Structure formats: structure tokens, C-alpha cells
GROMACS .gro file of C-alpha atoms in nm:
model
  399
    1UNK     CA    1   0.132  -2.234   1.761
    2UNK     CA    2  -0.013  -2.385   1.449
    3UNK     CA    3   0.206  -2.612   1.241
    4UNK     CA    4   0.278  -2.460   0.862
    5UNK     CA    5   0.469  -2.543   0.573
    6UNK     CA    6   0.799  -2.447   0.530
    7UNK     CA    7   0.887  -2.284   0.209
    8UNK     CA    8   1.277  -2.160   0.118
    9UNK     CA    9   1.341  -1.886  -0.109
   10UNK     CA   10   1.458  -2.119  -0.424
   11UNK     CA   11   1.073  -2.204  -0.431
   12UNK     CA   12   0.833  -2.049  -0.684
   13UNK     CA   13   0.745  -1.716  -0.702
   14UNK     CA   14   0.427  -1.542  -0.543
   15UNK     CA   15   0.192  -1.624  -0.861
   16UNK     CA   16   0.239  -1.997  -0.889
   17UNK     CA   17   0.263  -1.991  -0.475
   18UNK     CA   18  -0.075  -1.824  -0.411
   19UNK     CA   19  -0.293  -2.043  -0.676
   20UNK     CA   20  -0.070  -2.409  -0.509
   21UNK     CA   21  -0.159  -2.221  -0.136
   22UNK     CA   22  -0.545  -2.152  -0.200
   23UNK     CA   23  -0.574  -2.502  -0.390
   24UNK     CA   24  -0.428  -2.702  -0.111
   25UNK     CA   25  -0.558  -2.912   0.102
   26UNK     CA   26  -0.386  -2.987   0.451
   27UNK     CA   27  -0.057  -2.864   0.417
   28UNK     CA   28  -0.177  -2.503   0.572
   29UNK     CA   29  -0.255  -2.408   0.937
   30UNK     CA   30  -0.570  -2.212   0.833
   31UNK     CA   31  -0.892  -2.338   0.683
   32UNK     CA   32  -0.864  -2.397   0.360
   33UNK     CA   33  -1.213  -2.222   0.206
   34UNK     CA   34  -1.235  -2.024  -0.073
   35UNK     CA   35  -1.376  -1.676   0.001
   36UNK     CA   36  -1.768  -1.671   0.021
   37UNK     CA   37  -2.017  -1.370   0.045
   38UNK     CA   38  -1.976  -1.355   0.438
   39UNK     CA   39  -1.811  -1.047   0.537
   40UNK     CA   40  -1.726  -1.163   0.890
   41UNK     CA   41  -1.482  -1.395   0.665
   42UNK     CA   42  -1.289  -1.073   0.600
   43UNK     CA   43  -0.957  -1.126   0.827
   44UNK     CA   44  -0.998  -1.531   0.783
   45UNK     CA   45  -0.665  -1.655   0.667
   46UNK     CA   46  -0.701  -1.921   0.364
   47UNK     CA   47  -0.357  -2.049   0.343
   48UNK     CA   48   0.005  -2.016   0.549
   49UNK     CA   49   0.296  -2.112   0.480
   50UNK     CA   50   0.631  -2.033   0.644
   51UNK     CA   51   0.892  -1.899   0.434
   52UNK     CA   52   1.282  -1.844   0.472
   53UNK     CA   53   1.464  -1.535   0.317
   54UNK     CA   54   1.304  -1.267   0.079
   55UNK     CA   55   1.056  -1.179   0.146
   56UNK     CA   56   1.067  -1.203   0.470
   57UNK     CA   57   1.203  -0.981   0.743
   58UNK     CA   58   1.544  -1.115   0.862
   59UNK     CA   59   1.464  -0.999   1.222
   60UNK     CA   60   1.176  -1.228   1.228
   61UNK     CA   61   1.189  -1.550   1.436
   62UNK     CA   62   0.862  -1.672   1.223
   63UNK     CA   63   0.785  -1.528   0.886
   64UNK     CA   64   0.477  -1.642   0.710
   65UNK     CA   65   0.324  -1.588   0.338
   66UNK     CA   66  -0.027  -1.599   0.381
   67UNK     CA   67  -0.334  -1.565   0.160
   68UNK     CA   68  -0.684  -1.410   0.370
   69UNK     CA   69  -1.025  -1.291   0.238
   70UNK     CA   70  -1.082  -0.914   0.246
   71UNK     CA   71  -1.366  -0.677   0.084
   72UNK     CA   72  -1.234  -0.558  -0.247
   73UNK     CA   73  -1.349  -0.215  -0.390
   74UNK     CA   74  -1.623  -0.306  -0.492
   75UNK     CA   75  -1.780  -0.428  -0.195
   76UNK     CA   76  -1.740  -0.840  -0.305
   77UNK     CA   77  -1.504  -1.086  -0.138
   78UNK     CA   78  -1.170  -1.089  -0.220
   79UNK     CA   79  -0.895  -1.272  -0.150
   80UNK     CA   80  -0.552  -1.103  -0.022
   81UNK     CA   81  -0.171  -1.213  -0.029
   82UNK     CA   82   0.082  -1.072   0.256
   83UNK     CA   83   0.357  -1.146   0.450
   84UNK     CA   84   0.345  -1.185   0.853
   85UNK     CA   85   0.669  -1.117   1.082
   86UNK     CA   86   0.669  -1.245   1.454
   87UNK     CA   87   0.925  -1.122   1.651
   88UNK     CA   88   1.204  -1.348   1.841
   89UNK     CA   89   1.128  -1.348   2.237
   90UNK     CA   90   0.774  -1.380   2.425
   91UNK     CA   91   0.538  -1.141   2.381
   92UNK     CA   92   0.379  -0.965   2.689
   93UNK     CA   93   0.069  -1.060   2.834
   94UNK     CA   94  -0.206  -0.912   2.565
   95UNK     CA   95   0.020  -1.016   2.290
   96UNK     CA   96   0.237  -0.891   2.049
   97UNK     CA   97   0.172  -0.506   1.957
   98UNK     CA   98   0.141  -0.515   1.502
   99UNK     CA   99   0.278  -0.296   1.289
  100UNK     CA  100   0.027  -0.335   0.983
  101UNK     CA  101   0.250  -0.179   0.653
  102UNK     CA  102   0.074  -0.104   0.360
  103UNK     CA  103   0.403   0.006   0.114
  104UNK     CA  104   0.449   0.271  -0.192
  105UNK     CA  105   0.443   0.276  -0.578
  106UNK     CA  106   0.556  -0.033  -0.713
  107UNK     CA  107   0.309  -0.130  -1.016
  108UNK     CA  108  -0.020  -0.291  -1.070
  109UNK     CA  109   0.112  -0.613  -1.232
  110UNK     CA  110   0.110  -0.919  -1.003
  111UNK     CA  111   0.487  -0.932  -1.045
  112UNK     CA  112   0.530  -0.583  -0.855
  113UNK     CA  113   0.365  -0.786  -0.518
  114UNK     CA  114   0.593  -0.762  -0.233
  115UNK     CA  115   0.527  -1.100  -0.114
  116UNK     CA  116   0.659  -1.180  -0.472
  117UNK     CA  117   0.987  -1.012  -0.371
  118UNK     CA  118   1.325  -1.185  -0.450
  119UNK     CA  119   1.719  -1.023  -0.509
  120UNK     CA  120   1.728  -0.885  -0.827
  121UNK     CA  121   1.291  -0.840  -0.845
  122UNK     CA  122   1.122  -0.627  -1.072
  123UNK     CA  123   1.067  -0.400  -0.760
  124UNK     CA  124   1.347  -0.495  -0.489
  125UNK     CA  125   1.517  -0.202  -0.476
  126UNK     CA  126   1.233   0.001  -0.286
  127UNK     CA  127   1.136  -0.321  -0.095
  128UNK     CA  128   1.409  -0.401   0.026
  129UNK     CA  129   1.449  -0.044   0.133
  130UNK     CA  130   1.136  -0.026   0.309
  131UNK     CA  131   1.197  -0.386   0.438
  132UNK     CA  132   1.569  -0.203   0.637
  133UNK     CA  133   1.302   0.024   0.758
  134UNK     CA  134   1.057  -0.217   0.901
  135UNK     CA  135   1.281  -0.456   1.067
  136UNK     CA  136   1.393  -0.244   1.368
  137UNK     CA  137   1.004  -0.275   1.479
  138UNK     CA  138   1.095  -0.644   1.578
  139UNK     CA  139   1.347  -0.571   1.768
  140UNK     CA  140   1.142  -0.352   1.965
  141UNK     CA  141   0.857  -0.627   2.008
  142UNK     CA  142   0.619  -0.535   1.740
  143UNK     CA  143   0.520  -0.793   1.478
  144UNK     CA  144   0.454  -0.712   1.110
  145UNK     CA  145   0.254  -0.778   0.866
  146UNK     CA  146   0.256  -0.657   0.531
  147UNK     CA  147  -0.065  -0.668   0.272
  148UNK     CA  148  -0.008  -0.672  -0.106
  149UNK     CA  149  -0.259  -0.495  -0.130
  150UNK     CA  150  -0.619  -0.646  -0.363
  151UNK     CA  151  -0.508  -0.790  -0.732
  152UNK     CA  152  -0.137  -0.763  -0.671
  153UNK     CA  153  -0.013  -1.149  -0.643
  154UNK     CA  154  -0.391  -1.279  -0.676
  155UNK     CA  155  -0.684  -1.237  -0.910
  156UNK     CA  156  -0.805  -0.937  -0.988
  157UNK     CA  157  -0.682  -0.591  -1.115
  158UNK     CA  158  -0.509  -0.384  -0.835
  159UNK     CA  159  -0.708  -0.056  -0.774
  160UNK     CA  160  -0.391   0.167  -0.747
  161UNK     CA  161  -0.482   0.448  -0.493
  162UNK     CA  162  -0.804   0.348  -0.393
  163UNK     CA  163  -0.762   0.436  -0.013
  164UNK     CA  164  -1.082   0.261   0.158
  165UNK     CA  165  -0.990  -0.068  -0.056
  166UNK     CA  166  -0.618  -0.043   0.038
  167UNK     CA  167  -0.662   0.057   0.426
  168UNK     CA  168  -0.914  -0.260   0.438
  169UNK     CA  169  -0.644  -0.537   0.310
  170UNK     CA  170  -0.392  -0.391   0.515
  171UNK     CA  171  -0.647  -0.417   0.841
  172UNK     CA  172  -0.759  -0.777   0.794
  173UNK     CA  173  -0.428  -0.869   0.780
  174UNK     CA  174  -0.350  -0.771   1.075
  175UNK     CA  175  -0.740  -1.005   1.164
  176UNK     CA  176  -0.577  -1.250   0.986
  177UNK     CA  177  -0.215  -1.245   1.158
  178UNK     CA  178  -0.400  -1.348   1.531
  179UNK     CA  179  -0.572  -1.645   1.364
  180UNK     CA  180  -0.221  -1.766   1.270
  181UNK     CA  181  -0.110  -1.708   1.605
  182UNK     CA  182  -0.256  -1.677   1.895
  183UNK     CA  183   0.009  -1.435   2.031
  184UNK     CA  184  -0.049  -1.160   1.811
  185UNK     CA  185  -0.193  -0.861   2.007
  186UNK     CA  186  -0.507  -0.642   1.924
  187UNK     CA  187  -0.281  -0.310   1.966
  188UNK     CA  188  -0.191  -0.206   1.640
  189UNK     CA  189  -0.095   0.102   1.397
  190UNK     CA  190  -0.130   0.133   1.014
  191UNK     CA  191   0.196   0.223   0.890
  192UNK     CA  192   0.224   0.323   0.531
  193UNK     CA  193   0.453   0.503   0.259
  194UNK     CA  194   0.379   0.674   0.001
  195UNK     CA  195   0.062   0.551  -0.162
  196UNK     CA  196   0.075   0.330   0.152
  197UNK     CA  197   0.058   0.674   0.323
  198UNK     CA  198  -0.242   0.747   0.160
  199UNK     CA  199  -0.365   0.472   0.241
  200UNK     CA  200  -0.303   0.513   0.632
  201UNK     CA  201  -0.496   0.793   0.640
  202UNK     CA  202  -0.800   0.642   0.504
  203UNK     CA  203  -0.747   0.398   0.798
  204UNK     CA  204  -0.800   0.653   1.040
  205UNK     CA  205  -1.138   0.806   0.873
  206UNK     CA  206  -1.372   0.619   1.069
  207UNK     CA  207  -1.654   0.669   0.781
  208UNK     CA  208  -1.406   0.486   0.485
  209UNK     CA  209  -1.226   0.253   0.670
  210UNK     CA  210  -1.539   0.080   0.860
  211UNK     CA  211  -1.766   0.138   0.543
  212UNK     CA  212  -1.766  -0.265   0.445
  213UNK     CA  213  -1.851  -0.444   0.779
  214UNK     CA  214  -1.690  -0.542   1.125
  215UNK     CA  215  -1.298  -0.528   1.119
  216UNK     CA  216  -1.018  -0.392   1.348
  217UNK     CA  217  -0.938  -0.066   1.355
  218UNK     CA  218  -0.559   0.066   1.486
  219UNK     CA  219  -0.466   0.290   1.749
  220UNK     CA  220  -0.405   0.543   1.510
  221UNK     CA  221  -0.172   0.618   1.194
  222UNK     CA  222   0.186   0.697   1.105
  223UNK     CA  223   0.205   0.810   0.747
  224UNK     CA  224   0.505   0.870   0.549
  225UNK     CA  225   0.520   1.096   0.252
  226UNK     CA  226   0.143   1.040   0.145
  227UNK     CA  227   0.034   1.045  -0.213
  228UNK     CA  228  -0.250   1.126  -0.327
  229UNK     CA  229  -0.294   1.481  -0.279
  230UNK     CA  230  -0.442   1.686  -0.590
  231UNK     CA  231  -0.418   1.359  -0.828
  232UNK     CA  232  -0.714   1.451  -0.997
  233UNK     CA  233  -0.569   1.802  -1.169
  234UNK     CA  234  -0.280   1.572  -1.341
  235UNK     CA  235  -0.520   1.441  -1.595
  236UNK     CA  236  -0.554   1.770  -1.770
  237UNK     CA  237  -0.192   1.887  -1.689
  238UNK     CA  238  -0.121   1.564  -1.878
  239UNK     CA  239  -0.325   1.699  -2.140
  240UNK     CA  240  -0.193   2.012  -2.209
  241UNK     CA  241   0.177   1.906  -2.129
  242UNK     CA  242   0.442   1.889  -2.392
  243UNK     CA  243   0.542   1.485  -2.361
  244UNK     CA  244   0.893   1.601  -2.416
  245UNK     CA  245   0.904   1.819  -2.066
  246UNK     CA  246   1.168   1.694  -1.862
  247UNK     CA  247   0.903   1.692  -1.610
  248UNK     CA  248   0.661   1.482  -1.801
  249UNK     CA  249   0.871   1.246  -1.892
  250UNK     CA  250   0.996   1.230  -1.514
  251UNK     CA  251   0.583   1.180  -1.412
  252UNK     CA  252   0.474   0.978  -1.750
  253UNK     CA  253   0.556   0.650  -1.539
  254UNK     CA  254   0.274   0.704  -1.299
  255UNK     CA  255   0.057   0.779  -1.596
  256UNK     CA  256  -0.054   0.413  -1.655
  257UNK     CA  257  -0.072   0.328  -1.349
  258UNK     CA  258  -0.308   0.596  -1.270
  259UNK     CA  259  -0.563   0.490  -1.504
  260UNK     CA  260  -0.534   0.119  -1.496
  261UNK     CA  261  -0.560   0.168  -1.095
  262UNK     CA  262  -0.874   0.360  -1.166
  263UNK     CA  263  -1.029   0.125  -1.427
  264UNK     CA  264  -1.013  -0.142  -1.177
  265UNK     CA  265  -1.211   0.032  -0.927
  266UNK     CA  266  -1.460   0.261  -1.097
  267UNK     CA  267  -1.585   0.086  -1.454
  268UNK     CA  268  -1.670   0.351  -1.676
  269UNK     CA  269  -1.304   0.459  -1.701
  270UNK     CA  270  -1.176   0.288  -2.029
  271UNK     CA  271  -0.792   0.346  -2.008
  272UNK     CA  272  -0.747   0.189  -2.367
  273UNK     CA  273  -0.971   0.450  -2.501
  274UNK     CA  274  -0.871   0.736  -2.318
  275UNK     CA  275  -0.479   0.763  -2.461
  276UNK     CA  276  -0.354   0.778  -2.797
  277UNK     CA  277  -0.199   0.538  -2.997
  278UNK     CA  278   0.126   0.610  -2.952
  279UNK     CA  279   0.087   0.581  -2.547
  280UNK     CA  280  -0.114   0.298  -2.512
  281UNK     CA  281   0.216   0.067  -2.486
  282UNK     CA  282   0.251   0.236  -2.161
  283UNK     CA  283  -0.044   0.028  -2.076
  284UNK     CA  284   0.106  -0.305  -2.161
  285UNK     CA  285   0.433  -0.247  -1.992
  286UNK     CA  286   0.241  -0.149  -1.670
  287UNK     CA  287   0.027  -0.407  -1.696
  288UNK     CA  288   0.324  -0.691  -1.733
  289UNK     CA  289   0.601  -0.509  -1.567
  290UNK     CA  290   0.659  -0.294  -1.265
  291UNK     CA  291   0.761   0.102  -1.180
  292UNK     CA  292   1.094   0.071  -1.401
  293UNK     CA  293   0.984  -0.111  -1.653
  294UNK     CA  294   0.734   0.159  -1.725
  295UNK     CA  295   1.003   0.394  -1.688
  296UNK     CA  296   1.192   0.192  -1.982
  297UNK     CA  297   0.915   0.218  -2.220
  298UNK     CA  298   0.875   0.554  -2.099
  299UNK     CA  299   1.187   0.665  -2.213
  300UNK     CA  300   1.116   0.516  -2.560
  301UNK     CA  301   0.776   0.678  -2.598
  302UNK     CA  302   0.720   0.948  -2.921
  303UNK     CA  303   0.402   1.132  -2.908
  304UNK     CA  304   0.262   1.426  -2.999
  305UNK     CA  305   0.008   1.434  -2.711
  306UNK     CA  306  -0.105   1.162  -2.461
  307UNK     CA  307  -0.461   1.196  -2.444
  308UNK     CA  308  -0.677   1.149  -2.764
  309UNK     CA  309  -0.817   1.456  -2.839
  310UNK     CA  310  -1.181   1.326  -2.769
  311UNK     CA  311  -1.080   1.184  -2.485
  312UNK     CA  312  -1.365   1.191  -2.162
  313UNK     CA  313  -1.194   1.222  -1.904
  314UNK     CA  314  -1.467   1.369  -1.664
  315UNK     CA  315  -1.505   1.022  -1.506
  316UNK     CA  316  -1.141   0.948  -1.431
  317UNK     CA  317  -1.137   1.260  -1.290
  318UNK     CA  318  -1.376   1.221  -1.057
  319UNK     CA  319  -1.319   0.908  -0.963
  320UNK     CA  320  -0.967   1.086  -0.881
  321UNK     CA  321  -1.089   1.341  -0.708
  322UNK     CA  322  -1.280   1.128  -0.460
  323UNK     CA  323  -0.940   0.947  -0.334
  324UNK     CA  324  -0.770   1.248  -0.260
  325UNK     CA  325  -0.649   1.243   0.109
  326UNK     CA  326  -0.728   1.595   0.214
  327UNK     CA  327  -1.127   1.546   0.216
  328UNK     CA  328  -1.101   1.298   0.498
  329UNK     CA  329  -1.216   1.329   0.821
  330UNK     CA  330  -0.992   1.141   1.074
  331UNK     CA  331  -1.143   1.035   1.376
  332UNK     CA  332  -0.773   0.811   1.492
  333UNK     CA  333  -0.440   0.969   1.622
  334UNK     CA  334  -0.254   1.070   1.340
  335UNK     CA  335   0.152   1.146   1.275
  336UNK     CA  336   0.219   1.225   0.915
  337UNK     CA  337   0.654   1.233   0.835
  338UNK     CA  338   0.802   1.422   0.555
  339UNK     CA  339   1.135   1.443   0.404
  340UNK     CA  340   1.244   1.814   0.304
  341UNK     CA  341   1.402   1.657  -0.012
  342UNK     CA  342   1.140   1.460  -0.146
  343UNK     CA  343   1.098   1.517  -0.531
  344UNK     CA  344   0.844   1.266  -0.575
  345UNK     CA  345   0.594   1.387  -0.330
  346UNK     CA  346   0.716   1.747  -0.225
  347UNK     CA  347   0.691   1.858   0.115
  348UNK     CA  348   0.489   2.150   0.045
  349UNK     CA  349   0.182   1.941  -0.040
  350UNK     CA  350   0.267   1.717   0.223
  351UNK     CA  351   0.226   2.054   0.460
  352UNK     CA  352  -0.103   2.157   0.269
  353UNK     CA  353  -0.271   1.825   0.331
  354UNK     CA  354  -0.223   1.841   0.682
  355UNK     CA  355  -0.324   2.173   0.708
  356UNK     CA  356  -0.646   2.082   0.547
  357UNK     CA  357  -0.691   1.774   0.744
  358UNK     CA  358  -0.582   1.990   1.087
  359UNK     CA  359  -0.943   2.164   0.963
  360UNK     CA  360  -1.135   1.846   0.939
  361UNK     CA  361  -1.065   1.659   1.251
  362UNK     CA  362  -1.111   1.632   1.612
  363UNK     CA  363  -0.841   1.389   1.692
  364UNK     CA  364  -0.480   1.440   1.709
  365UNK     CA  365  -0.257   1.533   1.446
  366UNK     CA  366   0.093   1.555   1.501
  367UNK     CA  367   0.287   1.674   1.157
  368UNK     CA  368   0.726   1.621   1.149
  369UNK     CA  369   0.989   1.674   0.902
  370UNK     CA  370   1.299   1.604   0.881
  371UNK     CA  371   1.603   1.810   0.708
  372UNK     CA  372   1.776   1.602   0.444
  373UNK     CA  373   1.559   1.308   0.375
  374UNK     CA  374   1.435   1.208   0.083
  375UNK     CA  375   1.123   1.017  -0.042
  376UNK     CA  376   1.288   0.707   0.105
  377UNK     CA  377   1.500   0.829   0.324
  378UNK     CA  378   1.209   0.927   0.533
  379UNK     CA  379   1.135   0.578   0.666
  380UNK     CA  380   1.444   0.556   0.856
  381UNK     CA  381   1.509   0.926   0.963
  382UNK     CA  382   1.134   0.873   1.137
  383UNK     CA  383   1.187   0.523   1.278
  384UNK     CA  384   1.219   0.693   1.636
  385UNK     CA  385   0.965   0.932   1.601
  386UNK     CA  386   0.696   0.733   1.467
  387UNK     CA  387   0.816   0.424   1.750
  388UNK     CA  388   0.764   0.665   2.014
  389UNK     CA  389   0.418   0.742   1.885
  390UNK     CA  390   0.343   0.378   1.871
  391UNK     CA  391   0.424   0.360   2.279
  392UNK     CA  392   0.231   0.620   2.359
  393UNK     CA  393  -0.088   0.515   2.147
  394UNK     CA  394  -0.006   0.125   2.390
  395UNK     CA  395   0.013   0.376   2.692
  396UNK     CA  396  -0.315   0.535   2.695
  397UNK     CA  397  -0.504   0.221   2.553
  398UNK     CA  398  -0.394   0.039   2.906
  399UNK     CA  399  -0.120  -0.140   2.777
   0.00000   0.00000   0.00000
């Protein structure tokens, strides 16, 4: 096992971390290169360090922030912060079995990173959530790593709901996890919530996920509440809503990061230009602050409408239209969770998308709800399911 750098939670935060990890030289187990034009550097790990506390996994024996080279949207280098969890014990003979996470909603700012995660964070409350979730998979002998996904914690805007881009950070990660140690596994499944759902099932379409060059590819895909689905018909709902709806004003949050998501990944969508005056300090606070701080502003907004009258919004729709989950074509095992109480993404469009992707693939889909949760209670009311999928996936690959 390589020797790293210890780092305790007092230290700095995941901004001032990443740009002291990718400038160092010798204190990190992996070669310390900036990212080049390569692609088979996708998965190579630029810096490690080992960390203690938030925001790592308390199950862990070894946790590890790490910084690794992936393929942003647009098809250049990028490079990639996330977290690695080994489990305690030794692993079996092929390795460790991963558990690659790509998480929900929490904001486009570099703050809003979960490797940037502390008590009392911009966005702990649904991290450390999804963190209770994710620890039982040590205890059963998985290890877990956890992307930030591209421009959250390093340079770069972060391409909010861009599937392909999100499925490939969370994949050479896991790449990136077996250079760090040798006892990680190839066995793995992409396990995501949310937009982190989404995200899992672009993992599984074959066509998306392997689009950039040679990477790893998982078993197959457990995803949990997935966004995503009919995100292109809220632009002009936005447009003709009343900004005063109770249900606007519950949605306006995701508003910004919407469009600042899709600026980053497709550049003829000006978000500036496309809202009015009034709105654009929606903008700002996403762009400094994370899911409740745009909720704050939110709250304080007055406008007449959101979208400037001449607004052209054919592009951002589009662009929109082309991440929405049901249009893929899974060629990987699939189990997609739902809570029946979800208000954020409601289980009747979780129950269309299947249906729609049930038409579009070959491979198995396996579709479970469960009564009472909600959109984070989900996590742990599937824990068993979803574990039991995992086994089964190890079974029939020879494990």
C-alpha cells in the first residue's frame, strides 16, 4: 500500500486543498502530472492524501481525498476531486468489490463539493445523509468512492445534469481508486441519487458512457430517485408561471442551477441574458453559494416574470432535452428505487421513465418502491435491496 499524507479535518477546505494537492511535489502516492491530452490518463490519480473525519466515511479503515484526470463535457482533459473509502478487513482474492456514488442536488459552486464537506457545510445536511446511507456498504466489504463530479472543488464550471460527463468522473474514479491501491477490485456498480441517479443510468448506456475512450464500465446500476426526466418542458412552464405560485417558488431554486449547469456544457446558452433583471441575483447566489442559499435569495426574489420576454430559449431547451434519461438505451443491469413520498422527484415520473426505458433495452431492469420514503429516505429503505443486487451482479460475473 502506497504511503500518503495524512490530513485531519481542522485542515483547509477542498478549494485551497485541491490547488496545494495538484501543486505538490512528493508528498502524494500518485504521480504528480498535470492532466495532458492523453485519454488513457483518464482514471490516473494526480494527488492523494489521507484524511480523518468529514468527509470521510467513518466505517472506513483508509479514507483518501484524491484529485484524477477525467474527460470533461467537452471532450478535453479534466481534472476530478473525490473521496475513496477502503473497508477495514482483507479483501478477497480479486479485490475489494466498489461502490462508485455519484450524489444529488447540491449546487454548482465549488463550495457545494462533497469532498469539501465539513459539520455545519453549505451542503451537510444531505451529505451527511447520503454519507449514513453509504457506510453500511463497508461493512459488507465494498469500498467507496465518491466523485465530485467536473468543476465542483476544481477548475471549471460544473455541467449540472450532464449525464455522459457525470457517469465518466464517477467511473474513473473508481480507475483511479485501484492505482491507489492495489486491493481495489474491478467488480463494481454506479450508485447514484437523484441527479446522481441520472447520472447512473447514463452509466449503463453503453453508447454515452464509453463515448470518450477506454474506461471501466460497472456491473450494472442502482439508481435512486433519478432526475432528469422531462427537464426540458420547465423552461417554458417557468415562463408562463406566476413567480408567486407556491409551486414556483418551491422549484425557483433549481432554476439557476439549471441554466448555469447548461451554460457550462453547451456554449450558446447565455444564462445572464436569458432572465430578467430582477432574477439574475439567482445567478450570483448559485454561483457562490449552494442549494439553500439559493433558496434564501429565492425567498427574497420580486418579479414580474423570470424570463425576459425576448428571451431564446430554443437552445437551452434542447440542450435539455438531450439529457433527459428516458431516451437511453441501457445495455447494463439496471435497479431503479423510488420513494412513494418523494415531492421532489415524484414517483409517477419515476414509473414513466422506466416504463420508457423497459421499451428501449435488452438488459435487465428491475423497478422497486417503497411505501413511506421520501426523496432521502429512499437511500436507506433500499440499502438491502440494492446490496442484494450488487451480490448477484459478483455472482454471475464469477466472483
Amino acid at each position: 500500500m502506497s504511503v500518503v499524507e495524512r490530513r485531519h479535518p481542522s485542515g483547509p477546505t477542498l478549494p485551497a486543498l485541491c490547488a496545494a494537492l495538484v501543486l505538490a511535489t512528493g508528498t502524494a502516492a500518485a504521480p504528480q502530472a498535470a492532466p495532458g491530452s492523453d485519454p488513457d490518463r483518464r482514471g490516473e490519480p494526480y494527488s492523494v492524501a489521507e484524511i480523518e473525519g468529514t468527509p470521510g466515511l467513518p466505517g472506513a479503515a483508509h479514507n483518501y481525498l484524491v484529485t484524477y484526470g477525467s474527460t470533461g463535457v467537452s471532450g478535453s482533459p479534466v481534472t476530478v476531486s473525490g473521496t475513496i473509502a477502503l473497508p477495514p478487513g482483507e479483501p478477497p482474492e480479486e479485490g475489494w468489490p466498489v461502490v462508485g456514488w455519484a450524489h444529488g442536488t447540491t449546487g454548482v459552486s465549488d463550495l457545494c463539493a462533497p469532498s469539501a464537506d465539513r459539520p455545519g457545510g453549505p451542503a451537510h445536511e444531505y451529505l451527511s445523509t447520503a454519507d449514513a446511507a453509504l457506510d453500511p456498504w463497508l461493512e459488507h466489504g465494498y469500498a467507496v468512492v465518491r466523485a465530485d463530479f467536473e468543476g465542483l472543488g476544481t477548475p471549471g464550471p460544473h455541467p449540472y445534469l450532464n449525464g455522459t460527463g457525470t457517469a465518466h468522473t464517477v467511473a474513473d474514479l473508481v480507475t483511479a481508486a485501484q492505482h491507489v491501491d492495489g486491493r481495489v477490485g474491478g467488480d463494481w456498480i454506479a450508485l447514484g441519487h437523484s441527479q446522481g441517479g441520472h447520472a447512473a443510468l447514463f452509466a449503463a448506456d453503453g453508447d454515452r458512457s464509453g463515448a470518450a475512450g477506454p474506461q471501466s464500465r460497472p456491473l450494472g446500476v442502482v439508481s435512486a430517485a433519478p432526475g432528469g426526466m422531462g427537464v426540458s418542458a420547465l423552461v417554458q412552464w417557468f415562463r408562463e408561471a406566476d413567480p408567486e405560485d407556491e409551486h414556483v417558488v418551491a422549484a425557483l431554486p433549481f432554476l439557476p442551477v439549471l441554466l448555469l449547469g447548461a451554460e457550462a456544457a453547451e456554449p450558446s446558452v447565455d444564462a445572464e441574458a436569458l432572465l430578467t433583471e430582477e432574477v439574475r441575483p439567482l445567478l450570483e447566489a448559485a454561483r457562490t453559494g449552494c442549494m439553500d442559499d439559493i433558496a434564501e435569495a429565492a425567498r427574497d426574489l420580486s418579479a414580474d416574470t423570470l424570463f425576459e420576454e425576448d428571451a431564446r430559449t430554443t437552445e437551452l431547451e434542447d440542450y435539455l432535452r438531450s439529457q433527459e434519461p428516458h431516451r437511453l438505451e441501457p445495455d447494463l443491469p439496471a435497479l431503479v428505487v423510488q420513494g412513494t413520498e418523494d415531492e421532489l422527484v415524484p414517483a409517477e415520473d419515476t414509473e414513466e421513465l422506466v416504463a420508457a426505458l423497459a421499451e428501449r433495452t435488452s438488459a435487465e431492469l428491475e423497478y422497486r418502491t417503497y411505501e413511506g420514503a421520501d426523496h432521502r429516505g429512499v437511500l436507506e429503505d433500499s440499502f438491502d435491496d440494492a446490496l442484494a443486487f450488487a451480490e448477484r451482479l459478483r455472482e454471475g460475473s464469477g466472483r
